[in-house]
PDB file of C-alpha atoms in Angstrom:
ATOM      1  CA  MET A   1     -17.864  -1.968 -11.412  1.00 37.00           C
ATOM      2  CA  THR A   2     -19.908  -4.416 -13.441  1.00 36.00           C
ATOM      3  CA  GLY A   3     -23.190  -2.642 -14.021  1.00 37.00           C
ATOM      4  CA  ALA A   4     -25.201   0.473 -13.493  1.00 35.00           C
ATOM      5  CA  PRO A   5     -25.193   1.510  -9.852  1.00 37.00           C
ATOM      6  CA  SER A   6     -28.259   0.612  -7.874  1.00 35.00           C
ATOM      7  CA  GLY A   7     -29.934   3.206  -5.677  1.00 36.00           C
ATOM      8  CA  SER A   8     -27.914   5.302  -7.962  1.00 35.00           C
ATOM      9  CA  ARG A   9     -26.738   8.857  -8.341  1.00 42.00           C
ATOM     10  CA  ALA A  10     -30.216  10.264  -8.659  1.00 35.00           C
ATOM     11  CA  ALA A  11     -29.091  13.751  -7.863  1.00 35.00           C
ATOM     12  CA  ALA A  12     -26.385  13.657 -10.508  1.00 36.00           C
ATOM     13  CA  ARG A  13     -28.597  12.119 -13.171  1.00 35.00           C
ATOM     14  CA  GLY A  14     -31.487  14.428 -12.427  1.00 37.00           C
ATOM     15  CA  ARG A  15     -29.522  17.658 -12.622  1.00 34.00           C
ATOM     16  CA  SER A  16     -29.365  19.776 -15.718  1.00 34.00           C
ATOM     17  CA  ASP A  17     -25.691  20.369 -14.938  1.00 44.00           C
ATOM     18  CA  PRO A  18     -23.801  17.188 -13.968  1.00 42.00           C
ATOM     19  CA  MET A  19     -20.816  19.228 -12.824  1.00 52.00           C
ATOM     20  CA  GLY A  20     -22.947  20.774 -10.117  1.00 52.00           C
ATOM     21  CA  HIS A  21     -21.917  24.288 -11.187  1.00 42.00           C
ATOM     22  CA  ARG A  22     -18.371  23.576 -10.016  1.00 56.00           C
ATOM     23  CA  PRO A  23     -16.152  25.587 -12.370  1.00 54.00           C
ATOM     24  CA  LEU A  24     -13.397  23.792 -14.208  1.00 62.00           C
ATOM     25  CA  ARG A  25     -10.155  25.724 -13.839  1.00 65.00           C
ATOM     26  CA  GLY A  26      -9.190  27.586 -16.986  1.00 53.00           C
ATOM     27  CA  GLY A  27     -12.735  28.351 -18.156  1.00 44.00           C
ATOM     28  CA  PRO A  28     -14.631  27.016 -21.163  1.00 33.00           C
ATOM     29  CA  VAL A  29     -11.630  26.522 -23.451  1.00 30.00           C
ATOM     30  CA  ALA A  30      -9.769  24.380 -20.928  1.00 39.00           C
ATOM     31  CA  ALA A  31     -12.958  22.518 -20.109  1.00 39.00           C
ATOM     32  CA  ARG A  32     -13.667  21.491 -23.689  1.00 32.00           C
ATOM     33  CA  SER A  33     -13.109  17.791 -24.344  1.00 37.00           C
ATOM     34  CA  ARG A  34     -12.358  17.124 -20.667  1.00 43.00           C
ATOM     35  CA  VAL A  35     -15.824  16.082 -19.580  1.00 44.00           C
ATOM     36  CA  SER A  36     -16.823  12.587 -20.619  1.00 42.00           C
ATOM     37  CA  ALA A  37     -20.197  11.545 -19.327  1.00 39.00           C
ATOM     38  CA  GLY A  38     -19.668   7.946 -20.352  1.00 38.00           C
ATOM     39  CA  PRO A  39     -22.262   5.611 -21.847  1.00 33.00           C
ATOM     40  CA  GLY A  40     -25.807   6.574 -21.017  1.00 32.00           C
ATOM     41  CA  PHE A  41     -24.922   9.936 -19.472  1.00 31.00           C
ATOM     42  CA  PRO A  42     -25.190  12.651 -22.116  1.00 30.00           C
ATOM     43  CA  VAL A  43     -23.177  15.819 -21.709  1.00 31.00           C
ATOM     44  CA  THR A  44     -25.872  18.442 -21.326  1.00 27.00           C
ATOM     45  CA  ASP A  45     -26.094  21.807 -23.034  1.00 26.00           C
ATOM     46  CA  ASP A  46     -25.980  23.430 -19.587  1.00 26.00           C
ATOM     47  CA  LEU A  47     -22.309  22.527 -19.274  1.00 27.00           C
ATOM     48  CA  ASP A  48     -20.544  25.710 -20.276  1.00 27.00           C
ATOM     49  CA  LEU A  49     -18.018  24.059 -22.560  1.00 24.00           C
ATOM     50  CA  GLY A  50     -18.262  26.586 -25.350  1.00 27.00           C
ATOM     51  CA  PRO A  51     -19.012  26.006 -29.036  1.00 25.00           C
ATOM     52  CA  GLY A  52     -19.031  22.437 -30.286  1.00 28.00           C
ATOM     53  CA  SER A  53     -19.296  20.844 -26.860  1.00 27.00           C
ATOM     54  CA  GLY A  54     -21.971  18.416 -27.909  1.00 29.00           C
ATOM     55  CA  ASP A  55     -19.683  16.201 -29.973  1.00 28.00           C
ATOM     56  CA  HIS A  56     -17.057  15.387 -27.360  1.00 27.00           C
ATOM     57  CA  HIS A  57     -16.461  11.849 -26.179  1.00 28.00           C
ATOM     58  CA  SER A  58     -14.231   9.976 -23.777  1.00 31.00           C
ATOM     59  CA  GLY A  59     -11.327   9.594 -26.141  1.00 32.00           C
ATOM     60  CA  GLY A  60     -11.095  13.182 -27.304  1.00 32.00           C
ATOM     61  CA  GLY A  61      -9.279  16.353 -26.498  1.00 33.00           C
ATOM     62  CA  GLU A  62      -7.056  16.529 -23.449  1.00 38.00           C
ATOM     63  CA  GLY A  63      -7.893  12.996 -22.405  1.00 40.00           C
ATOM     64  CA  GLY A  64      -5.092  11.554 -24.506  1.00 45.00           C
ATOM     65  CA  SER A  65      -2.401   9.093 -23.556  1.00 47.00           C
ATOM     66  CA  ASP A  66       0.085  11.865 -22.724  1.00 55.00           C
ATOM     67  CA  MET A  67      -1.518  12.321 -19.301  1.00 54.00           C
ATOM     68  CA  PRO A  68       0.190  10.584 -16.360  1.00 48.00           C
ATOM     69  CA  GLY A  69      -1.331   7.147 -15.789  1.00 49.00           C
ATOM     70  CA  ALA A  70      -3.051   6.978 -19.164  1.00 46.00           C
ATOM     71  CA  PRO A  71      -0.551   4.957 -21.265  1.00 52.00           C
ATOM     72  CA  LEU A  72      -0.518   1.908 -18.962  1.00 49.00           C
ATOM     73  CA  TYR A  73      -4.267   1.486 -18.774  1.00 45.00           C
ATOM     74  CA  ASP A  74      -4.786   2.459 -22.406  1.00 44.00           C
ATOM     75  CA  SER A  75      -2.684  -0.625 -23.176  1.00 47.00           C
ATOM     76  CA  ILE A  76      -3.891  -3.155 -20.561  1.00 46.00           C
ATOM     77  CA  GLY A  77      -7.339  -1.922 -19.553  1.00 43.00           C
ATOM     78  CA  GLY A  78      -9.359  -3.758 -22.202  1.00 48.00           C
ATOM     79  CA  THR A  79     -10.001  -6.815 -19.997  1.00 52.00           C
ATOM     80  CA  TYR A  80     -10.114  -4.946 -16.690  1.00 49.00           C
ATOM     81  CA  THR A  81     -13.817  -5.448 -16.030  1.00 56.00           C
ATOM     82  CA  LEU A  82     -13.542  -9.249 -16.330  1.00 60.00           C
ATOM     83  CA  THR A  83     -11.912  -9.544 -12.904  1.00 60.00           C
ATOM     84  CA  ARG A  84     -12.068  -6.109 -11.271  1.00 71.00           C
ATOM     85  CA  ARG A  85     -15.289  -5.300  -9.490  1.00 81.00           C
ATOM     86  CA  THR A  86     -16.495  -3.828  -6.221  1.00 92.00           C
ATOM     87  CA  GLU A  87     -15.730  -5.820  -3.073  1.00 96.00           C
ATOM     88  CA  PRO A  88     -18.650  -4.862  -0.784  1.00 97.00           C
ATOM     89  CA  ARG A  89     -16.750  -5.208   2.501  1.00 98.00           C
ATOM     90  CA  ILE A  90     -13.983  -2.899   1.340  1.00 97.00           C
ATOM     91  CA  ALA A  91     -16.530  -0.538  -0.216  1.00 97.00           C
ATOM     92  CA  ALA A  92     -18.294  -0.271   3.142  1.00 98.00           C
ATOM     93  CA  ARG A  93     -15.029   0.839   4.783  1.00 98.00           C
ATOM     94  CA  ILE A  94     -14.364   3.456   2.108  1.00 98.00           C
ATOM     95  CA  TRP A  95     -17.901   4.836   2.137  1.00 98.00           C
ATOM     96  CA  ALA A  96     -17.947   5.017   5.935  1.00 98.00           C
ATOM     97  CA  ALA A  97     -14.686   6.982   5.826  1.00 98.00           C
ATOM     98  CA  LEU A  98     -16.343   9.549   3.542  1.00 98.00           C
ATOM     99  CA  GLY A  99     -18.474  10.551   6.521  1.00 98.00           C
ATOM    100  CA  ASP A 100     -21.288  12.980   5.773  1.00 98.00           C
ATOM    101  CA  ALA A 101     -19.843  14.102   2.428  1.00 98.00           C
ATOM    102  CA  ARG A 102     -22.529  14.641  -0.186  1.00 98.00           C
ATOM    103  CA  THR A 103     -20.300  15.728  -3.083  1.00 99.00           C
ATOM    104  CA  VAL A 104     -17.352  13.479  -3.952  1.00 99.00           C
ATOM    105  CA  VAL A 105     -14.626  13.519  -6.598  1.00 99.00           C
ATOM    106  CA  ASN A 106     -13.195  10.087  -7.422  1.00 98.00           C
ATOM    107  CA  VAL A 107      -9.607  10.501  -8.627  1.00 98.00           C
ATOM    108  CA  GLY A 108      -8.121   7.803 -10.853  1.00 95.00           C
ATOM    109  CA  ALA A 109     -11.651   6.461 -11.064  1.00 93.00           C
ATOM    110  CA  GLY A 110     -11.205   3.827 -13.747  1.00 91.00           C
ATOM    111  CA  THR A 111     -14.481   2.110 -14.546  1.00 89.00           C
ATOM    112  CA  GLY A 112     -16.184   3.454 -11.435  1.00 92.00           C
ATOM    113  CA  SER A 113     -15.839   0.694  -8.855  1.00 91.00           C
ATOM    114  CA  TYR A 114     -16.275   1.956  -5.294  1.00 95.00           C
ATOM    115  CA  GLU A 115     -18.063   5.145  -6.307  1.00 97.00           C
ATOM    116  CA  PRO A 116     -20.766   5.562  -3.626  1.00 97.00           C
ATOM    117  CA  PRO A 117     -24.219   5.157  -5.208  1.00 95.00           C
ATOM    118  CA  ASP A 118     -25.985   7.496  -2.775  1.00 96.00           C
ATOM    119  CA  ARG A 119     -23.759  10.566  -3.227  1.00 98.00           C
ATOM    120  CA  ASP A 120     -23.121  13.150  -5.895  1.00 98.00           C
ATOM    121  CA  VAL A 121     -19.958  11.946  -7.659  1.00 98.00           C
ATOM    122  CA  ILE A 122     -17.676  13.411 -10.313  1.00 98.00           C
ATOM    123  CA  ALA A 123     -14.987  11.047 -11.636  1.00 97.00           C
ATOM    124  CA  VAL A 124     -11.484  11.876 -12.877  1.00 97.00           C
ATOM    125  CA  GLU A 125      -9.727   9.360 -15.153  1.00 95.00           C
ATOM    126  CA  PRO A 126      -6.848   9.951 -17.614  1.00 93.00           C
ATOM    127  CA  SER A 127      -7.257   6.746 -19.653  1.00 90.00           C
ATOM    128  CA  ALA A 128      -9.691   6.923 -22.577  1.00 92.00           C
ATOM    129  CA  LEU A 129      -9.998   3.129 -22.598  1.00 89.00           C
ATOM    130  CA  MET A 130     -11.015   3.033 -18.945  1.00 87.00           C
ATOM    131  CA  ARG A 131     -13.467   5.892 -19.372  1.00 93.00           C
ATOM    132  CA  ALA A 132     -15.077   4.052 -22.273  1.00 91.00           C
ATOM    133  CA  GLN A 133     -15.801   1.079 -19.980  1.00 89.00           C
ATOM    134  CA  ARG A 134     -17.707   3.087 -17.397  1.00 92.00           C
ATOM    135  CA  PRO A 135     -21.237   1.657 -17.265  1.00 91.00           C
ATOM    136  CA  ALA A 136     -24.452   3.355 -18.227  1.00 90.00           C
ATOM    137  CA  GLY A 137     -25.586   5.583 -15.378  1.00 90.00           C
ATOM    138  CA  ALA A 138     -22.073   6.086 -14.026  1.00 93.00           C
ATOM    139  CA  ALA A 139     -21.032   9.464 -12.703  1.00 96.00           C
ATOM    140  CA  PRO A 140     -19.816  12.035 -15.247  1.00 96.00           C
ATOM    141  CA  CYS A 141     -16.094  11.749 -15.866  1.00 96.00           C
ATOM    142  CA  VAL A 142     -13.401  14.362 -16.468  1.00 96.00           C
ATOM    143  CA  ALA A 143     -10.287  13.489 -18.480  1.00 95.00           C
ATOM    144  CA  ALA A 144      -7.510  14.703 -16.199  1.00 96.00           C
ATOM    145  CA  SER A 145      -4.664  13.527 -13.975  1.00 95.00           C
ATOM    146  CA  ALA A 146      -4.415  13.543 -10.192  1.00 96.00           C
ATOM    147  CA  GLU A 147      -1.519  15.987 -10.215  1.00 97.00           C
ATOM    148  CA  ASP A 148      -3.575  18.671 -11.973  1.00 96.00           C
ATOM    149  CA  LEU A 149      -7.223  18.424 -10.959  1.00 98.00           C
ATOM    150  CA  PRO A 150      -9.275  20.888 -13.031  1.00 97.00           C
ATOM    151  CA  PHE A 151     -11.441  22.149 -10.159  1.00 98.00           C
ATOM    152  CA  GLU A 152     -11.439  25.245  -7.997  1.00 98.00           C
ATOM    153  CA  ASP A 153     -10.374  25.060  -4.351  1.00 98.00           C
ATOM    154  CA  GLY A 154     -12.918  23.454  -2.030  1.00 98.00           C
ATOM    155  CA  SER A 155     -15.198  22.248  -4.825  1.00 98.00           C
ATOM    156  CA  PHE A 156     -16.152  18.985  -3.065  1.00 99.00           C
ATOM    157  CA  ASP A 157     -16.992  17.679   0.370  1.00 99.00           C
ATOM    158  CA  ALA A 158     -14.644  14.721  -0.156  1.00 99.00           C
ATOM    159  CA  ALA A 159     -12.049  13.366  -2.566  1.00 99.00           C
ATOM    160  CA  MET A 160     -11.443   9.627  -2.864  1.00 99.00           C
ATOM    161  CA  ALA A 161      -8.872   7.475  -4.665  1.00 98.00           C
ATOM    162  CA  VAL A 162      -8.909   3.676  -4.801  1.00 96.00           C
ATOM    163  CA  SER A 163      -5.948   1.476  -5.811  1.00 92.00           C
ATOM    164  CA  THR A 164      -4.458   4.190  -7.991  1.00 92.00           C
ATOM    165  CA  VAL A 165      -1.884   6.269  -6.083  1.00 93.00           C
ATOM    166  CA  HIS A 166       0.999   3.926  -6.982  1.00 86.00           C
ATOM    167  CA  HIS A 167       0.406   4.735 -10.672  1.00 87.00           C
ATOM    168  CA  TRP A 168       0.678   8.495 -10.259  1.00 93.00           C
ATOM    169  CA  ARG A 169       3.745  10.302 -11.566  1.00 92.00           C
ATOM    170  CA  ASP A 170       3.918  12.347  -8.338  1.00 95.00           C
ATOM    171  CA  PRO A 171       1.808  10.815  -5.552  1.00 95.00           C
ATOM    172  CA  ILE A 172       2.504  13.642  -3.103  1.00 97.00           C
ATOM    173  CA  ALA A 173       1.375  16.272  -5.608  1.00 97.00           C
ATOM    174  CA  GLY A 174      -1.738  14.254  -6.407  1.00 98.00           C
ATOM    175  CA  LEU A 175      -2.701  13.910  -2.759  1.00 98.00           C
ATOM    176  CA  ARG A 176      -2.180  17.614  -2.172  1.00 98.00           C
ATOM    177  CA  GLU A 177      -4.432  18.333  -5.144  1.00 98.00           C
ATOM    178  CA  MET A 178      -7.119  16.148  -3.581  1.00 98.00           C
ATOM    179  CA  ARG A 179      -6.741  18.074  -0.348  1.00 98.00           C
ATOM    180  CA  ARG A 180      -6.979  21.368  -2.251  1.00 98.00           C
ATOM    181  CA  VAL A 181     -10.303  20.558  -3.913  1.00 99.00           C
ATOM    182  CA  ALA A 182     -11.981  18.795  -0.951  1.00 99.00           C
ATOM    183  CA  ARG A 183     -12.309  19.169   2.793  1.00 98.00           C
ATOM    184  CA  ARG A 184     -11.967  15.397   3.344  1.00 99.00           C
ATOM    185  CA  VAL A 185      -9.657  12.896   1.632  1.00 99.00           C
ATOM    186  CA  VAL A 186     -10.023   9.096   1.620  1.00 99.00           C
ATOM    187  CA  VAL A 187      -7.412   6.947  -0.135  1.00 98.00           C
ATOM    188  CA  PHE A 188      -7.268   3.152  -0.422  1.00 97.00           C
ATOM    189  CA  THR A 189      -3.685   2.081  -1.088  1.00 95.00           C
ATOM    190  CA  PHE A 190      -0.887  -0.133   0.230  1.00 88.00           C
ATOM    191  CA  ASP A 191       2.311   0.341   2.172  1.00 84.00           C
ATOM    192  CA  GLY A 192       4.798  -0.555  -0.541  1.00 71.00           C
ATOM    193  CA  GLY A 193       7.721   0.727   1.495  1.00 68.00           C
ATOM    194  CA  ASP A 194       7.141  -1.874   4.224  1.00 68.00           C
ATOM    195  CA  ALA A 195       9.629  -4.732   3.807  1.00 67.00           C
ATOM    196  CA  GLN A 196       7.437  -6.892   6.039  1.00 69.00           C
ATOM    197  CA  TRP A 197       4.584  -6.432   3.560  1.00 66.00           C
ATOM    198  CA  ARG A 198       6.738  -7.882   0.813  1.00 67.00           C
ATOM    199  CA  GLN A 199       7.691 -10.808   3.019  1.00 76.00           C
ATOM    200  CA  ARG A 200       4.143 -11.461   4.212  1.00 81.00           C
ATOM    201  CA  PHE A 201       2.711 -11.869   0.746  1.00 93.00           C
ATOM    202  CA  TRP A 202       3.949 -15.139  -0.711  1.00 96.00           C
ATOM    203  CA  LEU A 203       3.464 -14.088  -4.346  1.00 97.00           C
ATOM    204  CA  ILE A 204       6.134 -11.394  -4.009  1.00 94.00           C
ATOM    205  CA  ARG A 205       8.345 -13.286  -1.575  1.00 94.00           C
ATOM    206  CA  ASP A 206       8.525 -16.574  -3.470  1.00 97.00           C
ATOM    207  CA  TYR A 207       7.602 -15.896  -7.084  1.00 97.00           C
ATOM    208  CA  LEU A 208       7.672 -12.248  -8.103  1.00 96.00           C
ATOM    209  CA  PRO A 209      10.443 -10.420  -6.191  1.00 93.00           C
ATOM    210  CA  GLU A 210      10.650  -7.934  -9.080  1.00 94.00           C
ATOM    211  CA  ILE A 211       7.690  -6.134  -7.508  1.00 90.00           C
ATOM    212  CA  ALA A 212      10.027  -4.675  -4.889  1.00 83.00           C
ATOM    213  CA  GLY A 213      12.058  -3.037  -7.644  1.00 83.00           C
ATOM    214  CA  LEU A 214       8.964  -1.466  -9.164  1.00 83.00           C
ATOM    215  CA  LEU A 215       8.304   0.300  -5.872  1.00 78.00           C
ATOM    216  CA  ALA A 216      11.820   1.667  -5.476  1.00 77.00           C
ATOM    217  CA  GLY A 217      11.757   5.428  -5.166  1.00 77.00           C
ATOM    218  CA  LYS A 218       8.047   5.589  -4.401  1.00 83.00           C
ATOM    219  CA  PRO A 219       7.211   7.569  -1.248  1.00 89.00           C
ATOM    220  CA  PRO A 220       6.421   5.336   1.747  1.00 91.00           C
ATOM    221  CA  LEU A 221       2.976   5.319   3.287  1.00 94.00           C
ATOM    222  CA  ALA A 222       4.070   7.485   6.220  1.00 95.00           C
ATOM    223  CA  GLU A 223       5.202  10.201   3.809  1.00 95.00           C
ATOM    224  CA  LEU A 224       1.912  10.051   1.923  1.00 96.00           C
ATOM    225  CA  ALA A 225       0.009  10.373   5.180  1.00 97.00           C
ATOM    226  CA  ARG A 226       2.107  13.328   6.346  1.00 97.00           C
ATOM    227  CA  ALA A 227       1.527  15.174   3.084  1.00 96.00           C
ATOM    228  CA  ILE A 228      -2.184  15.522   3.848  1.00 97.00           C
ATOM    229  CA  GLY A 229      -2.241  15.046   7.614  1.00 98.00           C
ATOM    230  CA  ALA A 230      -3.936  11.660   7.332  1.00 98.00           C
ATOM    231  CA  ARG A 231      -4.387   8.841   9.786  1.00 98.00           C
ATOM    232  CA  THR A 232      -4.015   5.266   8.540  1.00 97.00           C
ATOM    233  CA  GLU A 233      -6.269   2.265   9.080  1.00 97.00           C
ATOM    234  CA  PRO A 234      -5.481  -1.343   8.082  1.00 96.00           C
ATOM    235  CA  VAL A 235      -7.871  -3.049   5.666  1.00 97.00           C
ATOM    236  CA  PRO A 236      -7.821  -6.861   5.906  1.00 96.00           C
ATOM    237  CA  ILE A 237      -8.493  -8.716   2.657  1.00 97.00           C
ATOM    238  CA  PRO A 238     -11.283 -11.327   2.844  1.00 98.00           C
ATOM    239  CA  TRP A 239     -10.304 -14.728   1.507  1.00 98.00           C
ATOM    240  CA  ASP A 240     -13.095 -14.602  -1.082  1.00 97.00           C
ATOM    241  CA  CYS A 241     -12.472 -10.997  -2.147  1.00 97.00           C
ATOM    242  CA  ALA A 242     -14.627 -10.147  -5.185  1.00 95.00           C
ATOM    243  CA  ASP A 243     -12.249  -7.516  -6.543  1.00 94.00           C
ATOM    244  CA  GLY A 244      -9.315  -9.146  -8.300  1.00 91.00           C
ATOM    245  CA  PHE A 245      -6.574  -6.721  -7.241  1.00 92.00           C
ATOM    246  CA  PHE A 246      -3.008  -7.912  -6.771  1.00 93.00           C
ATOM    247  CA  GLU A 247      -3.324  -9.369  -3.255  1.00 94.00           C
ATOM    248  CA  ALA A 248      -6.932 -10.568  -3.599  1.00 96.00           C
ATOM    249  CA  TYR A 249      -6.157 -14.232  -4.262  1.00 97.00           C
ATOM    250  CA  TRP A 250      -3.868 -14.760  -1.286  1.00 98.00           C
ATOM    251  CA  ARG A 251      -5.785 -17.955  -0.330  1.00 98.00           C
ATOM    252  CA  ARG A 252      -6.671 -18.922  -3.915  1.00 98.00           C
ATOM    253  CA  PRO A 253      -3.242 -19.221  -5.545  1.00 98.00           C
ATOM    254  CA  GLU A 254      -4.481 -21.070  -8.613  1.00 98.00           C
ATOM    255  CA  ALA A 255      -6.159 -17.837  -9.733  1.00 97.00           C
ATOM    256  CA  TYR A 256      -2.765 -16.350 -10.609  1.00 98.00           C
ATOM    257  CA  LEU A 257      -2.339 -19.076 -13.233  1.00 98.00           C
ATOM    258  CA  ASP A 258      -5.302 -17.606 -15.120  1.00 96.00           C
ATOM    259  CA  GLU A 259      -4.251 -15.257 -17.912  1.00 93.00           C
ATOM    260  CA  ARG A 260      -7.442 -13.213 -17.504  1.00 91.00           C
ATOM    261  CA  VAL A 261      -6.674 -12.564 -13.840  1.00 93.00           C
ATOM    262  CA  ARG A 262      -3.125 -11.467 -14.605  1.00 94.00           C
ATOM    263  CA  ARG A 263      -4.210  -9.148 -17.417  1.00 88.00           C
ATOM    264  CA  GLY A 264      -6.403  -7.260 -14.948  1.00 85.00           C
ATOM    265  CA  LEU A 265      -3.341  -6.501 -12.809  1.00 89.00           C
ATOM    266  CA  SER A 266      -0.855  -3.867 -13.901  1.00 85.00           C
ATOM    267  CA  ALA A 267       1.947  -5.474 -11.876  1.00 90.00           C
ATOM    268  CA  TRP A 268       2.185  -8.445 -14.223  1.00 93.00           C
ATOM    269  CA  THR A 269       2.642  -6.179 -17.219  1.00 90.00           C
ATOM    270  CA  ALA A 270       5.138  -4.021 -15.347  1.00 91.00           C
ATOM    271  CA  VAL A 271       7.486  -6.893 -14.404  1.00 94.00           C
ATOM    272  CA  GLY A 272       7.740  -8.014 -18.026  1.00 95.00           C
ATOM    273  CA  PRO A 273       6.950 -11.277 -19.841  1.00 96.00           C
ATOM    274  CA  GLU A 274      10.053 -13.190 -18.745  1.00 97.00           C
ATOM    275  CA  ALA A 275       9.392 -12.674 -15.030  1.00 97.00           C
ATOM    276  CA  GLU A 276       5.718 -13.459 -15.564  1.00 98.00           C
ATOM    277  CA  ARG A 277       6.445 -16.750 -17.331  1.00 98.00           C
ATOM    278  CA  ARG A 278       8.908 -17.797 -14.620  1.00 98.00           C
ATOM    279  CA  ALA A 279       6.529 -16.925 -11.778  1.00 98.00           C
ATOM    280  CA  VAL A 280       3.606 -18.775 -13.362  1.00 98.00           C
ATOM    281  CA  ARG A 281       5.770 -21.812 -14.108  1.00 99.00           C
ATOM    282  CA  ASP A 282       7.150 -21.984 -10.572  1.00 99.00           C
ATOM    283  CA  LEU A 283       3.775 -21.421  -8.925  1.00 99.00           C
ATOM    284  CA  ARG A 284       2.155 -24.132 -11.034  1.00 99.00           C
ATOM    285  CA  ALA A 285       4.904 -26.565 -10.095  1.00 99.00           C
ATOM    286  CA  ASP A 286       4.576 -25.766  -6.389  1.00 99.00           C
ATOM    287  CA  LEU A 287       0.800 -26.177  -6.480  1.00 99.00           C
ATOM    288  CA  ASP A 288       1.123 -29.528  -8.237  1.00 99.00           C
ATOM    289  CA  SER A 289       3.753 -30.783  -5.790  1.00 99.00           C
ATOM    290  CA  GLY A 290       2.007 -29.502  -2.666  1.00 98.00           C
ATOM    291  CA  ARG A 291       4.940 -27.264  -1.810  1.00 98.00           C
ATOM    292  CA  TRP A 292       2.802 -24.107  -1.881  1.00 98.00           C
ATOM    293  CA  ALA A 293       0.325 -25.579   0.623  1.00 98.00           C
ATOM    294  CA  GLU A 294       3.154 -26.681   2.890  1.00 97.00           C
ATOM    295  CA  ARG A 295       4.819 -23.269   2.822  1.00 96.00           C
ATOM    296  CA  ASN A 296       1.586 -21.369   3.405  1.00 97.00           C
ATOM    297  CA  ARG A 297      -0.414 -23.726   5.586  1.00 96.00           C
ATOM    298  CA  ASP A 298      -0.928 -20.982   8.176  1.00 95.00           C
ATOM    299  CA  LEU A 299      -3.046 -19.048   5.649  1.00 96.00           C
ATOM    300  CA  LEU A 300      -5.488 -21.810   4.831  1.00 95.00           C
ATOM    301  CA  SER A 301      -7.620 -21.371   7.955  1.00 95.00           C
ATOM    302  CA  LEU A 302      -7.776 -17.561   7.823  1.00 97.00           C
ATOM    303  CA  ASP A 303     -10.929 -15.727   6.759  1.00 98.00           C
ATOM    304  CA  ALA A 304      -9.016 -12.484   6.134  1.00 98.00           C
ATOM    305  CA  ALA A 305      -5.366 -11.495   5.833  1.00 95.00           C
ATOM    306  CA  GLU A 306      -3.476  -8.324   6.729  1.00 93.00           C
ATOM    307  CA  LEU A 307      -1.295  -7.723   3.673  1.00 92.00           C
ATOM    308  CA  GLY A 308      -0.451  -4.050   3.953  1.00 91.00           C
ATOM    309  CA  LEU A 309      -3.580  -2.483   2.468  1.00 94.00           C
ATOM    310  CA  ARG A 310      -4.461   0.801   4.142  1.00 96.00           C
ATOM    311  CA  LEU A 311      -6.988   3.585   4.221  1.00 98.00           C
ATOM    312  CA  LEU A 312      -5.589   7.098   4.473  1.00 98.00           C
ATOM    313  CA  ILE A 313      -8.206   9.406   5.979  1.00 99.00           C
ATOM    314  CA  ALA A 314      -7.659  13.146   6.258  1.00 98.00           C
TER     315      ALA A 314
END
């Protein structure tokens, strides 16, 4: 998300209590240091955080790097907002899937992309660096992990998670937590267990096969869906996708040569510098020689590609 949301969270900003009177599990002591309003969203005195609550910030207390998911983005998240932003066509699919939900918790929220501007949102993000990049006017943010959401049962109309499940220590536990705190669950993810997905996307097939190893042992999409009783819907990626996630540049291969693009993608860090250097070298050579275009000529006329991205809706 690159700026303050338009048409924004008026209800959230106008309330005296940005948590909407939803109790954090464990009471005031557990709640202390977990709520980070982010720039431009002061933590109000009405939040029952106990003595000293006024001096807490996004890097304090329980929001440290020991939480699942925090260490990776605490190390690579500094340039995230340069290339990662809301893709409106994907956002429309996610927001439509939320149905009539008025209160939403965004789990693994990062900087706040895809948070619906016309609903009452609470964000959950374990990384202090990512929380610090949330824009002015963003929804209030709790420092917590998906596997242990600090909310009572049924606190929200809907829970959403976007491009984050693959980072969770225990995806099944995280999804069940989302189901516990909300009557509706919407997750944007990919089917990493699908061998055809790995073959369809040329970056993995021809240049970065190490990605398959990173996904070993992760639960397949069908197992994730079963855990919460979800249906799945494919999400095609437009050729000019505004959000620079891993598959976004499927028709713009030269983008992967850009260091800034790669630094916004956790996969490049995860495979290690040697694999990254080899993949970039080989891709550059194939672009220069025309081999990439020859191998992937069937993609060049497509406006959107089906590369395994899915919505889980429960």
